[in-house]
Every structure is written in C-alpha cells, then in structure tokens.
Short mmCIF file of C-alpha atoms in Angstrom, two decimals:
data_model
loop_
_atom_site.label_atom_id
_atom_site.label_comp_id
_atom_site.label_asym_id
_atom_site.label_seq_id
_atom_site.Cartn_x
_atom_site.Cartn_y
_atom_site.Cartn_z
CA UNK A 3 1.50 -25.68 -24.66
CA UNK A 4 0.99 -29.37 -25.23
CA UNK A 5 -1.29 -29.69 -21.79
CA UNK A 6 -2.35 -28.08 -18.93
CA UNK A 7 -4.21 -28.87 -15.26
CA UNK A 8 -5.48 -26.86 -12.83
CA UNK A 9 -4.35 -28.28 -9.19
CA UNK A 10 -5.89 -27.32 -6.06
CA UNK A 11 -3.20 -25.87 -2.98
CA UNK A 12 -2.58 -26.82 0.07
CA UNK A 13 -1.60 -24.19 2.37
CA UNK A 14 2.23 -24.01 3.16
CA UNK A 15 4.50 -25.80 0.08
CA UNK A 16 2.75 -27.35 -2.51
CA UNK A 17 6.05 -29.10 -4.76
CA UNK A 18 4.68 -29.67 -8.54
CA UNK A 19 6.27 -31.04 -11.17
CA UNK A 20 5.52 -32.21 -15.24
CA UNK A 21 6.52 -35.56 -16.31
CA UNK A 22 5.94 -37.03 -19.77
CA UNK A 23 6.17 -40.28 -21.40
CA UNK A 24 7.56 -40.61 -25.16
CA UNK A 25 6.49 -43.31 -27.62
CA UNK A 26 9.49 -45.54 -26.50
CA UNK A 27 8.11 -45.74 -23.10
CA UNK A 28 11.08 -43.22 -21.57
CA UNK A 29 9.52 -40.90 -19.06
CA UNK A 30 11.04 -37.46 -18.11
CA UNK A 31 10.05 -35.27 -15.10
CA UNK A 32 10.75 -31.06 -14.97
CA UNK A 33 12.29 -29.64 -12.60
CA UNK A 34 10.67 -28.94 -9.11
CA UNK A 35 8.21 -25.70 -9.02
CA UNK A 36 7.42 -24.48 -4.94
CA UNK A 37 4.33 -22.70 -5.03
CA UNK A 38 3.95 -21.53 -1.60
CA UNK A 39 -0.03 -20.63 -0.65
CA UNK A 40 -0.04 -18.11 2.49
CA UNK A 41 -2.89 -17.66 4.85
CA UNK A 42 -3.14 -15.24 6.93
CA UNK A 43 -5.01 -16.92 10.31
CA UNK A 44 -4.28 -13.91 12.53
CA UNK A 45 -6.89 -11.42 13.69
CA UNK A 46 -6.69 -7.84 12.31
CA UNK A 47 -8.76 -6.22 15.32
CA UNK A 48 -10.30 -2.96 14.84
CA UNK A 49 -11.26 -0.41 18.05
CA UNK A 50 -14.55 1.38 17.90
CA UNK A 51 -15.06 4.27 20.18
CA UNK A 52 -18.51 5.68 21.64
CA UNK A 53 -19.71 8.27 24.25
CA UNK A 54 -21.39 7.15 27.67
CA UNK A 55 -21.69 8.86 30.89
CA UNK A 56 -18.77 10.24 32.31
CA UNK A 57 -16.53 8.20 30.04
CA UNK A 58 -15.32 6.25 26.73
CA UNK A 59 -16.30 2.74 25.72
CA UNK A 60 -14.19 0.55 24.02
CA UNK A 61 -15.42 -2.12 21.58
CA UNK A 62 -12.75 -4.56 19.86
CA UNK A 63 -13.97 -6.37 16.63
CA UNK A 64 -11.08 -8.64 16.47
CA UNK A 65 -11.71 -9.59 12.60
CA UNK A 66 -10.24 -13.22 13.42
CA UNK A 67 -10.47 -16.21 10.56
CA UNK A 68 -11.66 -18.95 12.88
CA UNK A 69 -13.46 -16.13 15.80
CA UNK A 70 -11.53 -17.82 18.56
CA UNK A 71 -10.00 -14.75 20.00
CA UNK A 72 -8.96 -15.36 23.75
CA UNK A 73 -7.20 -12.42 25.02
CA UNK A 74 -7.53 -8.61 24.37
CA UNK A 75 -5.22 -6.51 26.02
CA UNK A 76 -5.69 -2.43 26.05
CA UNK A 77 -2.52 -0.45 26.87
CA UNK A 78 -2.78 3.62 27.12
CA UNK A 79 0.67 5.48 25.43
CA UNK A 80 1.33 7.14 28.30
CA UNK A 81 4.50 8.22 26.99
CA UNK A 82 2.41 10.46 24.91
CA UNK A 83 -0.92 10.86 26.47
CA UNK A 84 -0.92 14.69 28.40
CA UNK A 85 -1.64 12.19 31.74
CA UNK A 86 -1.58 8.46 32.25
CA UNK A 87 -4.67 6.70 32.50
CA UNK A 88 -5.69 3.35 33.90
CA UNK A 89 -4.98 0.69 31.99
CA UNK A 90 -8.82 -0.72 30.64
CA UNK A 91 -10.30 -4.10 31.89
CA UNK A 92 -9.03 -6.78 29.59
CA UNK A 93 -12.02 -7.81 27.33
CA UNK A 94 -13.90 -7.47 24.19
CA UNK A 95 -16.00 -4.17 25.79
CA UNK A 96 -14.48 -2.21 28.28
CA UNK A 97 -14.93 1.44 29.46
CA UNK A 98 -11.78 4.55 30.28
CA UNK A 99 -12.95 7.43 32.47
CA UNK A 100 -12.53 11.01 31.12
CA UNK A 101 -9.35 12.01 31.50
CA UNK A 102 -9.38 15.84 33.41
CA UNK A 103 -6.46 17.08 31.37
CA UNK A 104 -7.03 17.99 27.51
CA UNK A 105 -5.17 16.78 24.62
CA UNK A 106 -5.50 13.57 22.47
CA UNK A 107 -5.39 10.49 24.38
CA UNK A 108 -3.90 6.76 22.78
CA UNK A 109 -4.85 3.23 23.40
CA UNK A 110 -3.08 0.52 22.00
CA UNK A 111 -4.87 -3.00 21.39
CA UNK A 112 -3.61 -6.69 21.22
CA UNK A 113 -5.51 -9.62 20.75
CA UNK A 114 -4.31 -13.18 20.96
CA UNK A 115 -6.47 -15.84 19.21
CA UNK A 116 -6.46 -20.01 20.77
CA UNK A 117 -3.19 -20.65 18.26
CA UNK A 118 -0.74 -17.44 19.61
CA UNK A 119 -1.69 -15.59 16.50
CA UNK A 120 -1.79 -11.78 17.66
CA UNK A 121 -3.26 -8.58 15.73
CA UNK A 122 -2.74 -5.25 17.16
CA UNK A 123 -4.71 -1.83 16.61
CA UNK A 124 -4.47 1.87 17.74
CA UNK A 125 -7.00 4.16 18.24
CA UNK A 126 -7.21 8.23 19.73
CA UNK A 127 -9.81 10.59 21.11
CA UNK A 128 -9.12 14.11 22.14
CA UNK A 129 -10.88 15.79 25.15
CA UNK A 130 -11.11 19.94 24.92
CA UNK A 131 -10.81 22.35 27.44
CA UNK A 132 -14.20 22.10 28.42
CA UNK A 133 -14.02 18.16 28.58
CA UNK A 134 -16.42 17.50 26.29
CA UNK A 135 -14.81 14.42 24.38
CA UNK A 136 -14.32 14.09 20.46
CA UNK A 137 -13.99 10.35 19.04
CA UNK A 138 -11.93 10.81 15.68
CA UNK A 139 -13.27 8.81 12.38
CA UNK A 140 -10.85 7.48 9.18
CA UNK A 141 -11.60 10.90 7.53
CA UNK A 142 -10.45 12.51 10.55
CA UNK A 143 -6.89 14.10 11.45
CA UNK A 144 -5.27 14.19 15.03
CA UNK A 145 -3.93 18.19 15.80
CA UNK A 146 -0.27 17.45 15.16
CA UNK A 147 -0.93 16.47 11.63
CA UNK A 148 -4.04 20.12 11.61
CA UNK A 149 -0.49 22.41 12.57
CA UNK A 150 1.69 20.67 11.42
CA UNK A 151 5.13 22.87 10.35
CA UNK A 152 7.12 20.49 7.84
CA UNK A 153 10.76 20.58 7.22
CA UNK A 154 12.02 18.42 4.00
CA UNK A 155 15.73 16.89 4.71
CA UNK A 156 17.53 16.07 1.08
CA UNK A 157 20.33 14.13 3.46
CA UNK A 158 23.30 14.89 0.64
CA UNK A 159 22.85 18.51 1.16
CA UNK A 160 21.71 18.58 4.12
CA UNK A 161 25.17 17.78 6.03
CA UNK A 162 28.73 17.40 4.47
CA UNK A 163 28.78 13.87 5.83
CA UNK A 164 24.96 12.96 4.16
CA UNK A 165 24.00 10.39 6.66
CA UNK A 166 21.26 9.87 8.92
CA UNK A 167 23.59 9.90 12.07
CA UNK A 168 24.95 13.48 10.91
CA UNK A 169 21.46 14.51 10.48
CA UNK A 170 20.32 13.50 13.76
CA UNK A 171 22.89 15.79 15.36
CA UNK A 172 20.80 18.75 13.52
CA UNK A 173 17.17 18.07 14.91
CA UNK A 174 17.55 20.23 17.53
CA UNK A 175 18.14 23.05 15.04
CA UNK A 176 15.52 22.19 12.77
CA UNK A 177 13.29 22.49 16.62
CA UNK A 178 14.42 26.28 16.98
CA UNK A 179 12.88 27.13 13.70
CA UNK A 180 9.87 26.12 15.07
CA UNK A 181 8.95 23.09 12.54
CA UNK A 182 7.21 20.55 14.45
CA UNK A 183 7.67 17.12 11.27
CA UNK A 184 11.01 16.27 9.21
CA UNK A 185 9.95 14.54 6.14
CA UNK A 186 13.09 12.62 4.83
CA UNK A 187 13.34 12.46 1.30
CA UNK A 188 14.15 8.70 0.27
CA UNK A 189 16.06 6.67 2.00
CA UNK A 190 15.47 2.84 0.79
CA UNK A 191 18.15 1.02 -1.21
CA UNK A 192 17.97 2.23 -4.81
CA UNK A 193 21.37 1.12 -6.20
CA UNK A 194 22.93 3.84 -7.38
CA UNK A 195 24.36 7.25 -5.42
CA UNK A 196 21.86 9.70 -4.25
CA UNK A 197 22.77 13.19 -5.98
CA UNK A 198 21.56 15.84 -8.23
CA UNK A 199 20.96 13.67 -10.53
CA UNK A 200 19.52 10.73 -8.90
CA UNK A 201 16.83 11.64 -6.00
CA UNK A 202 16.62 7.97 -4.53
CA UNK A 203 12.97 7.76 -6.02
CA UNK A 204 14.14 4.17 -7.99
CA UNK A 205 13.78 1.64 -4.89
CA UNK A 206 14.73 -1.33 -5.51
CA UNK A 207 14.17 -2.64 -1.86
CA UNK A 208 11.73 -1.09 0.79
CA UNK A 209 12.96 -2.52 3.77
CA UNK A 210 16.66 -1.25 3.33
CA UNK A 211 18.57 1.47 4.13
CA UNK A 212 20.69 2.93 1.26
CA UNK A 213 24.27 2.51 2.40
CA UNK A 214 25.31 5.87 1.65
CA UNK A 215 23.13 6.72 4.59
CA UNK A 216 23.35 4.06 7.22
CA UNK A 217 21.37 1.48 8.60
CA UNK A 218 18.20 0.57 9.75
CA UNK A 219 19.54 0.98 13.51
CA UNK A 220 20.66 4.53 12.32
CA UNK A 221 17.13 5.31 10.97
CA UNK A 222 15.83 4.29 14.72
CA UNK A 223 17.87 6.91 16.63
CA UNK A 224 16.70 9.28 14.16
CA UNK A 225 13.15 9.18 14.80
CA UNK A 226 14.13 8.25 18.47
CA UNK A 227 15.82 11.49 18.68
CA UNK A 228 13.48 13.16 16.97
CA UNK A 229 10.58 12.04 19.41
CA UNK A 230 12.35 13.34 22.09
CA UNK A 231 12.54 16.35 20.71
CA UNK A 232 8.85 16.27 20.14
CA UNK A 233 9.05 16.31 16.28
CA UNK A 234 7.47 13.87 14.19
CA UNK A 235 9.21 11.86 11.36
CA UNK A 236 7.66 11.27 8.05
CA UNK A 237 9.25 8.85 4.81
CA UNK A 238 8.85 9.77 1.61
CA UNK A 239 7.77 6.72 -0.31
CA UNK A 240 6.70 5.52 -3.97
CA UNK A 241 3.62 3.63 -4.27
CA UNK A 242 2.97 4.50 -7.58
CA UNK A 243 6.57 2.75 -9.08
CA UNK A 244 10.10 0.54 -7.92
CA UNK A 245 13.15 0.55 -9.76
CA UNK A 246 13.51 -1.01 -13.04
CA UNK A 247 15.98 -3.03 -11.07
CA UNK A 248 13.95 -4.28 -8.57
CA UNK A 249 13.83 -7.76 -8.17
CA UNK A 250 10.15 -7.67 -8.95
CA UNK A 251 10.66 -6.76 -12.42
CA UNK A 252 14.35 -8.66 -12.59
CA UNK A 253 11.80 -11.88 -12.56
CA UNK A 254 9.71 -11.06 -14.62
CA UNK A 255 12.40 -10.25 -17.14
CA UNK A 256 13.52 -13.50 -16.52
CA UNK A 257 10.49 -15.27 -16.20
CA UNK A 258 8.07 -13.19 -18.39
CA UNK A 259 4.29 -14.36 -17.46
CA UNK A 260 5.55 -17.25 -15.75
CA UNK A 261 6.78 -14.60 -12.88
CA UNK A 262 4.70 -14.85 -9.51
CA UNK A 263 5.51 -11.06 -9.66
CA UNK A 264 3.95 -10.37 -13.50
CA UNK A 265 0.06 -9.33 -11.58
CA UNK A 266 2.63 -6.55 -9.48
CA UNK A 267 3.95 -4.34 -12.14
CA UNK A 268 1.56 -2.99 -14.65
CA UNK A 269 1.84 -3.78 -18.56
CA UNK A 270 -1.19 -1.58 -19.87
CA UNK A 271 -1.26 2.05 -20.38
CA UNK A 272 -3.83 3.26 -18.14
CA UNK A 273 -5.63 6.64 -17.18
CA UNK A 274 -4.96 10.07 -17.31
CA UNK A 275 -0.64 10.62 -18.30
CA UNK A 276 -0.90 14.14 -17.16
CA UNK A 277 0.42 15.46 -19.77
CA UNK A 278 3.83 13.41 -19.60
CA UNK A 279 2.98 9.85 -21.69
CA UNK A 280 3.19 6.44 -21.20
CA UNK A 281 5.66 3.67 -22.66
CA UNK A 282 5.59 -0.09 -22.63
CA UNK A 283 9.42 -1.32 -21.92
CA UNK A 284 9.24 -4.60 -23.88
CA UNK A 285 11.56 -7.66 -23.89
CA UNK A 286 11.22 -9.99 -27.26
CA UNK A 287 8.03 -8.04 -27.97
CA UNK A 288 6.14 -8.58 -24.42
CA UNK A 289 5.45 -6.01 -22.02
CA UNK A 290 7.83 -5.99 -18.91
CA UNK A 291 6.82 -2.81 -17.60
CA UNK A 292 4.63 0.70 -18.41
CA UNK A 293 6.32 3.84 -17.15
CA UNK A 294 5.96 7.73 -17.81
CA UNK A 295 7.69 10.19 -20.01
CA UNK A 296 11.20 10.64 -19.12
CA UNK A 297 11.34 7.75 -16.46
CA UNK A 298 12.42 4.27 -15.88
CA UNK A 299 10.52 3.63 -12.98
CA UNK A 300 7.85 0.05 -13.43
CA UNK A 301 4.53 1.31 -12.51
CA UNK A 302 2.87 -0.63 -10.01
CA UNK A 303 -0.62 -2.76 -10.73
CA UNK A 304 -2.84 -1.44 -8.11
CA UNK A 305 -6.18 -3.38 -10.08
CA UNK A 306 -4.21 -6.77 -8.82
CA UNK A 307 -4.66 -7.87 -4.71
CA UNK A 308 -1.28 -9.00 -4.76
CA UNK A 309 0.29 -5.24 -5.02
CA UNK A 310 -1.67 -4.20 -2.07
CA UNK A 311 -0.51 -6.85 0.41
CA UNK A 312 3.11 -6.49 -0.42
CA UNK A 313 2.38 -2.70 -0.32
CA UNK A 314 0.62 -2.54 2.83
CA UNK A 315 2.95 -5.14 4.62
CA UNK A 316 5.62 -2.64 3.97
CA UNK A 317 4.03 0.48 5.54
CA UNK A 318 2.77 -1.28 8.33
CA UNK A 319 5.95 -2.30 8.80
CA UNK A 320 7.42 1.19 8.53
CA UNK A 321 4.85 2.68 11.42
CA UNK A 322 4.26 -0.08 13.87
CA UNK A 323 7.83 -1.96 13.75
CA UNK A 324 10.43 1.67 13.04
CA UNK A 325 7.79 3.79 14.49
CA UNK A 326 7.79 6.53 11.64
CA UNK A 327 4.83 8.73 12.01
CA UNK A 328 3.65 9.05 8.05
CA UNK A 329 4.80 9.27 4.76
CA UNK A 330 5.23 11.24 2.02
CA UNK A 331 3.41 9.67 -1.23
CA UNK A 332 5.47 10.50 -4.50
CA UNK A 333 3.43 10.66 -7.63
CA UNK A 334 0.19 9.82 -5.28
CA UNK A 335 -1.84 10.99 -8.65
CA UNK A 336 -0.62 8.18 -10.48
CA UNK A 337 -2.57 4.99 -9.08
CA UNK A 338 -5.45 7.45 -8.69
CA UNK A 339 -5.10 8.55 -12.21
CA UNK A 340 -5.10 4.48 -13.25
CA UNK A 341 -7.37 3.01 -11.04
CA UNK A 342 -9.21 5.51 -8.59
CA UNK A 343 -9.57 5.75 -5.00
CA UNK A 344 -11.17 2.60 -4.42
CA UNK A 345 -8.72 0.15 -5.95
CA UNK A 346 -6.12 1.49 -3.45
CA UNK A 347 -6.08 4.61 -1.87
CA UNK A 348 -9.41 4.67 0.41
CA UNK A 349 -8.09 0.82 1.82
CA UNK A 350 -4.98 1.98 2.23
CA UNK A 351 -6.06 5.33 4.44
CA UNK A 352 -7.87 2.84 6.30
CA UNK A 353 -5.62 0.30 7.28
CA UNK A 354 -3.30 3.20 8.11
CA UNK A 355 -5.39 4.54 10.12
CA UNK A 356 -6.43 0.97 12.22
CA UNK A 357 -3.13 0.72 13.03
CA UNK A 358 -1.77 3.96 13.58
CA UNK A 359 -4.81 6.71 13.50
CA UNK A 360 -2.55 9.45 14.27
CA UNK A 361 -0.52 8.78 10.69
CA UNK A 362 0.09 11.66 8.52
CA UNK A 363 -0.97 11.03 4.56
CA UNK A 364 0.89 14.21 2.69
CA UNK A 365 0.33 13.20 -1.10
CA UNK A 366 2.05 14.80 -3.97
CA UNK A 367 -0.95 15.58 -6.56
CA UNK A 368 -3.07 18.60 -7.17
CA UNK A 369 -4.00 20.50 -3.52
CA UNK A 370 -7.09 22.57 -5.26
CA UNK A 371 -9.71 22.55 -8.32
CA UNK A 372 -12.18 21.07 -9.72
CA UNK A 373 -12.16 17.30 -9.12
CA UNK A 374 -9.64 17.16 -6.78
CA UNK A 375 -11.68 16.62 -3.31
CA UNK A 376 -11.08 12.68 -4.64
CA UNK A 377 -7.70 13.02 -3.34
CA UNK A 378 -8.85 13.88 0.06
CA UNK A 379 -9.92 11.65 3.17
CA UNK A 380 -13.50 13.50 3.09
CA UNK A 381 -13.47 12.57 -0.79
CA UNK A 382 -12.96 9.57 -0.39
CA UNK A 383 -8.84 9.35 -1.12
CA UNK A 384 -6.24 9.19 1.68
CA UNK A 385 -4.64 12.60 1.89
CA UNK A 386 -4.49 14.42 5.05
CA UNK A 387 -2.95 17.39 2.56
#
C-alpha cells in the first residue's frame, strides 16, 4: 500500500518485480511475479449460407486479427451426410449443387492465415422431399435435436461395474427402446465418490474424467460406439458453479484479490435466488465465494470476460476435440437469473452453434410461463428445450 504503477504488457511473459531502497541505502527486490498476456491471432471463421439457382453458396468470413487469411478449405461429413457431395472449390466464395437425396447436409471449414494459425467452423442445410432447400439460422434446430428421444445414464446405477466402458456395452439396449440421445450425468473430476449422496455436480476439473469412471480414451469409445449406433451423446455440465475445491477458488483462498482467478468466481449476491438464498463464504472477513441455499458450489462471474473464455474454451473443446454432440446445462437459470441472456447465454448459443450448428442446448430452468421465452433461442437465450 506504500506505492503503486501501472505497467504496460507485452504479449507472452512479462517478469515484474518490486524493489525498495531503505534510508541506509540497502535495496531489496520481491520475488518474481509472471504475468502472462495471451492473444489470440487465429481466425475464428464463420460460414454464411444463401440460395442461388440450382444450388448453395458458401461465404467464409474468416474473422482473422491481421485479415491475412491464405487458405480455406471446405470438407462435406460424408460420414453423416444421406449422400456424399463434392468437395467445394477452395476459396473465400464457393458454390455446392443440390444434393437429390433429402436430409441435412454438413460442411466443415478450415482456414489457415500467413503464420499457420487455423480456425475451423461447421455449418448445415437440410433439403426436403421436394428439394426445395432450408438454410438453418442460430435460433434454429437441426431434426435430430426437433425428435429427439433422451435417455439420462446415472453411471453408478446404471451398471454394477459404474464405468463408462460397462456402459458402452449397454447402448445397444438403450437403441431397442427406441431413444435416439444418452445424456450422461457428470462425469468430470469432482473429488469425491459419485453416489446418492454426491451427484458429481462439484467439478473441480473440466477436462478430466472422474476415476471412478475411466478415462478420457474411455469417454471416446463411448460416444464412438454410440455414433455407430446412430445415437447422439450429450454431457451434463455446470456453467452456473465449480467445486469449492477447484483450483480456481483454492487461489483465491490463497491469494484473496491478488488471485488472477478473483474476476471468475462471483463475490456479490446477485438476481433472483429462486426461492433458495444466497451466502457469501468468507475467509478473514472477505468474500471467497457466493453460493445458494444448501450448497457449496462457487458461483461463477458471468459479468467478467475472463469466465467466458475459460468457459467457452472448455465446450469447444468438449464438441470439436471428444466429439460430444451437446450438453446438458445444470442450474442454466442461475447466470440468467444474475446477469441475463446477453452477458452469457445468447454468445454462448452462438459460438456453439459456429462451430458445431447441429449442438443440442437442453437447459435445466422453467420450460413454460410467463417470462420464460428468455430462456429460449427465439428469446434470445440458448435453449433448444
């Protein structure tokens, strides 16, 4: 408290230190902080779709920092399109002929700026019977998500052994029944055993696999499995809250506002409680967290930038790099309820959506009444349902 300077960064590792010089002349230096600044120079290319004669035009805004994009590169999924389709010239504007079969049709984009940074996007249309052609928009849902038949997997009941491997053995039995998505209750790192008292809702790290139920590799011949199958695979996640124990809010307990993760994890009670409350947790009479009634999950700060990248670097993750097909969004009400669609929800929908249109949203908040067409893609939210 006896100084202060502001000091520009340099992107990459910028190494500061304090030093000080008593009245006898003896000078002391701190220890070495590493702030690191990040910049993203990569294009984040986005397809646009329109109607011309006898076909479909492609146009790639490739969204790049420094607009030296070199390279753009259109592959059709022909693993799931109802017939292949030549692959489109490769530029910035290209055209695809109607296809003569029906069904929804996806093209994959990659663009490669002067440096070898890439940026991929995804994008869908669906041609009916009659071969007229429908181009989809972010409010928009692909016909696998519109009849969709959803069958929840709680993996310690769901098998004697609880894994994922045991539970892949079971997807063709969950196929008979005639559901069509498996939504797999959580299955990140949390900590603690998953049982009846302890759902797996407490993450305390996104990108694991809770040991109890594999791996990551286990995870891929799930949803491998499951594609073959032709069911789709969504996660059940929490974007509203981690883990007390997550290492988020372990720095910030040790750092207090000193923590580059104290803008992450909310300290003020915001917005509608429904009913249940909110609580600061404090340490030596600062906040370290806000959670609801009954919980001791950290509520996440969705008014800070910072939440959403690490956020969205994890579900993009999730859908382009494990190829799940959507999520699940526990206590979706919550950043709505604190900060409203804009803050999060309706940027969120959308990047889901440039990357992986076909995504399914299922939210857990209020499906009907008054007010709650905000939760909805046409309401300007991110739910599909």
């Amino acid at each position: 408290g006896l100084f202060s300077e502001t000091i520009g960064l340099a992107e990459g590792d910028n190494l500061i230190r304090a030093a000080v010089t008593d009245g006898s002349g003896i000078r002391r230096t701190s220890d070495t902080v590493n702030v690191r600044y990040r910049v993203n120079h990569g294009p984040k290319p986005e397809i646009l779709l329109s109607l011309e004669d006898g076909g479909i035009r492609l146009n790639a805004w490739a969204n790049d920092p420094e607009e030296d994009v070199e390279r753009f590169d259109w592959t059709p999924d022909d693993e799931r399109n109802p017939m292949p389709i030549p692959a489109p010239a490769p530029f910035e504007s290209t055209t695809v002929s109607t296809p003569s079969l029906p069904g929804e049709y996806y093209i994959d984009l990659k663009v490669e700026d002067a440096e070898g940074h890439t940026g991929e996007a995804r994008a869908y249309f669906t041609v009916r019977p009659d071969g007229t052609v429908v181009l989809p928009d972010a409010d928009g849902n692909p016909q696998w998500v519109r009849d969709a038949v959803v069958y929840e997997i709680y993996l310690p009941a769901f098998t004697p052994e609880g894994t994922l491997a045991a539970a892949e053995e079971r997807l063709p039995a969950i196929q008979s029944l005639g559901a069509n998505v498996v939504w797999l209750m959580p299955i990140y790192e949390n900590g603690e055993t998953v049982n009846e008292g302890n759902a797996g809702y407490n993450v305390t790290d996104f990108y694991a696999v809770h040991p109890q139920f594999g791996t990551l590799a286990d995870v891929d011949r799930f949803i491998g499995t499951a594609h073959r199958l032709g069911l789709r695979v969504i996660l059940d996640s929490t974007p509203n809250h981690v883990s007390e124990r997550h290492p988020w809010v372990q720095d910030i307990l040790q750092w207090g506002d000193h923590s580059p993760f104290r803008s992450v994890v909310e300290s003020r009670i915001l917005g509608d409680a429904r009913g249940m409350g909110q609580y600061a947790f404090q340490k030596d009479g600062s906040t370290v967290y806000v959670h609801y009634d009954g919980w001791s999950l950290s509520n996440l700060n969705y008014a800070s930038l910072k939440t959403g990248v690490l956020m969205m670097d994890m579900y993009r993750w999730w859908l382009t790099e494990r190829d799940a097909d959507g999520f699940r969004m526990d206590v979706y009400w919550g950043p709505q309820n604190r900060y409203g669609s804009e803050a999060w929800w309706r940027p969120f929908r959308e990047e889901i959506k440039r990357v992986k249109p076909e995504a399914f949203i299922l939210g857990e908040t209020d499906g009907t009444g008054a007010g709650t067409e905000a939760n909805y893609a046409d309401g300007g939210g991110a739910c599909d349902a």
